[in-house]
């Protein structure tokens, strides 16, 4: 790990994802806290992370966090479930003490998990996520820490992220893959009354997902819970909050070419934005 001195002055809140998915989280955070500055980094050149090994996801995420620190962020949100599942702990334990112990990296699994205790009545939860997140067992472990009585059933949906990233998610064929995984999940546990979308890309598929989820099952899309939890975190940590600038600005960085990034990013955000390519 290279030893870098990071800017001391306050900076934007860093929001990281393997690609576009974190934009769904960023939108909800900005809706709730438009006053802060944000710096989004999508590692689109190396997406998807969801099918990669622990070591690779940790290595990639670690590089991106360091880049966001270099660019002045004191607080970085891993707005990616796969990175939160496979890299967050290692970054907090191994990287932060070496890089700068006053900077913080937070994930999005914990805030999502905190929300479900009051939503499920049957205490049977379904989780739809990338193969990496499912395999990591991070959701069941976090859920059982807070709610030992909740039964969790997971279903990996390896093709959902590529469907979104390639813009194919509006095509007819997508329905087949949506239905396939929802049916498989519900067959594993018919008592599920709450389905967590444990991937930041999935809110883009929400209309399709709703078509195949029986009425009476609540679908939890995590953006709003992450936003509320971040607001609470900033209130409880004034030493971090005072390191976050407040000009209402948002800058977008991608490891891919901007020609590649911009059309899809605009779909995720429902607005036209400017972006810059960054090398790690
Ligand atoms: N956005 C990531 C997540 O929330 C998945 C995308 C990927 O596989 O890279 O898990």
mmCIF file with all atom_site columns, C-alpha atoms in Angstrom, residues 48 51 129-131 155-163 181 202:
data_model
loop_
_atom_site.group_PDB
_atom_site.id
_atom_site.type_symbol
_atom_site.label_atom_id
_atom_site.label_alt_id
_atom_site.label_comp_id
_atom_site.label_asym_id
_atom_site.label_entity_id
_atom_site.label_seq_id
_atom_site.pdbx_PDB_ins_code
_atom_site.Cartn_x
_atom_site.Cartn_y
_atom_site.Cartn_z
_atom_site.occupancy
_atom_site.B_iso_or_equiv
_atom_site.pdbx_formal_charge
_atom_site.auth_seq_id
_atom_site.auth_comp_id
_atom_site.auth_asym_id
_atom_site.auth_atom_id
_atom_site.pdbx_PDB_model_num
ATOM 1  C CA . UNK A 1 48  ? -19.246 -6.311  -12.228 1.00 0.00 ? 48  UNK A CA 1
ATOM 2  C CA . UNK A 1 51  ? -19.052 -12.580 -9.491  1.00 0.00 ? 51  UNK A CA 1
ATOM 3  C CA . UNK A 1 129 ? -28.389 -10.181 -4.387  1.00 0.00 ? 129 UNK A CA 1
ATOM 4  C CA . UNK A 1 130 ? -25.266 -10.849 -6.420  1.00 0.00 ? 130 UNK A CA 1
ATOM 5  C CA . UNK A 1 131 ? -23.537 -14.246 -6.060  1.00 0.00 ? 131 UNK A CA 1
ATOM 6  C CA . UNK A 1 155 ? -31.122 -16.212 -4.006  1.00 0.00 ? 155 UNK A CA 1
ATOM 7  C CA . UNK A 1 156 ? -28.197 -15.157 -6.191  1.00 0.00 ? 156 UNK A CA 1
ATOM 8  C CA . UNK A 1 157 ? -29.179 -13.367 -9.394  1.00 0.00 ? 157 UNK A CA 1
ATOM 9  C CA . UNK A 1 158 ? -25.964 -13.372 -11.454 1.00 0.00 ? 158 UNK A CA 1
ATOM 10 C CA . UNK A 1 159 ? -27.489 -11.909 -14.583 1.00 0.00 ? 159 UNK A CA 1
ATOM 11 C CA . UNK A 1 160 ? -29.466 -9.008  -13.122 1.00 0.00 ? 160 UNK A CA 1
ATOM 12 C CA . UNK A 1 161 ? -26.505 -6.608  -12.866 1.00 0.00 ? 161 UNK A CA 1
ATOM 13 C CA . UNK A 1 162 ? -25.343 -7.235  -16.459 1.00 0.00 ? 162 UNK A CA 1
ATOM 14 C CA . UNK A 1 163 ? -28.954 -6.696  -17.628 1.00 0.00 ? 163 UNK A CA 1
ATOM 15 C CA . UNK A 1 181 ? -35.113 -15.888 -9.430  1.00 0.00 ? 181 UNK A CA 1
ATOM 16 C CA . UNK A 1 202 ? -31.977 -3.734  -8.473  1.00 0.00 ? 202 UNK A CA 1
#
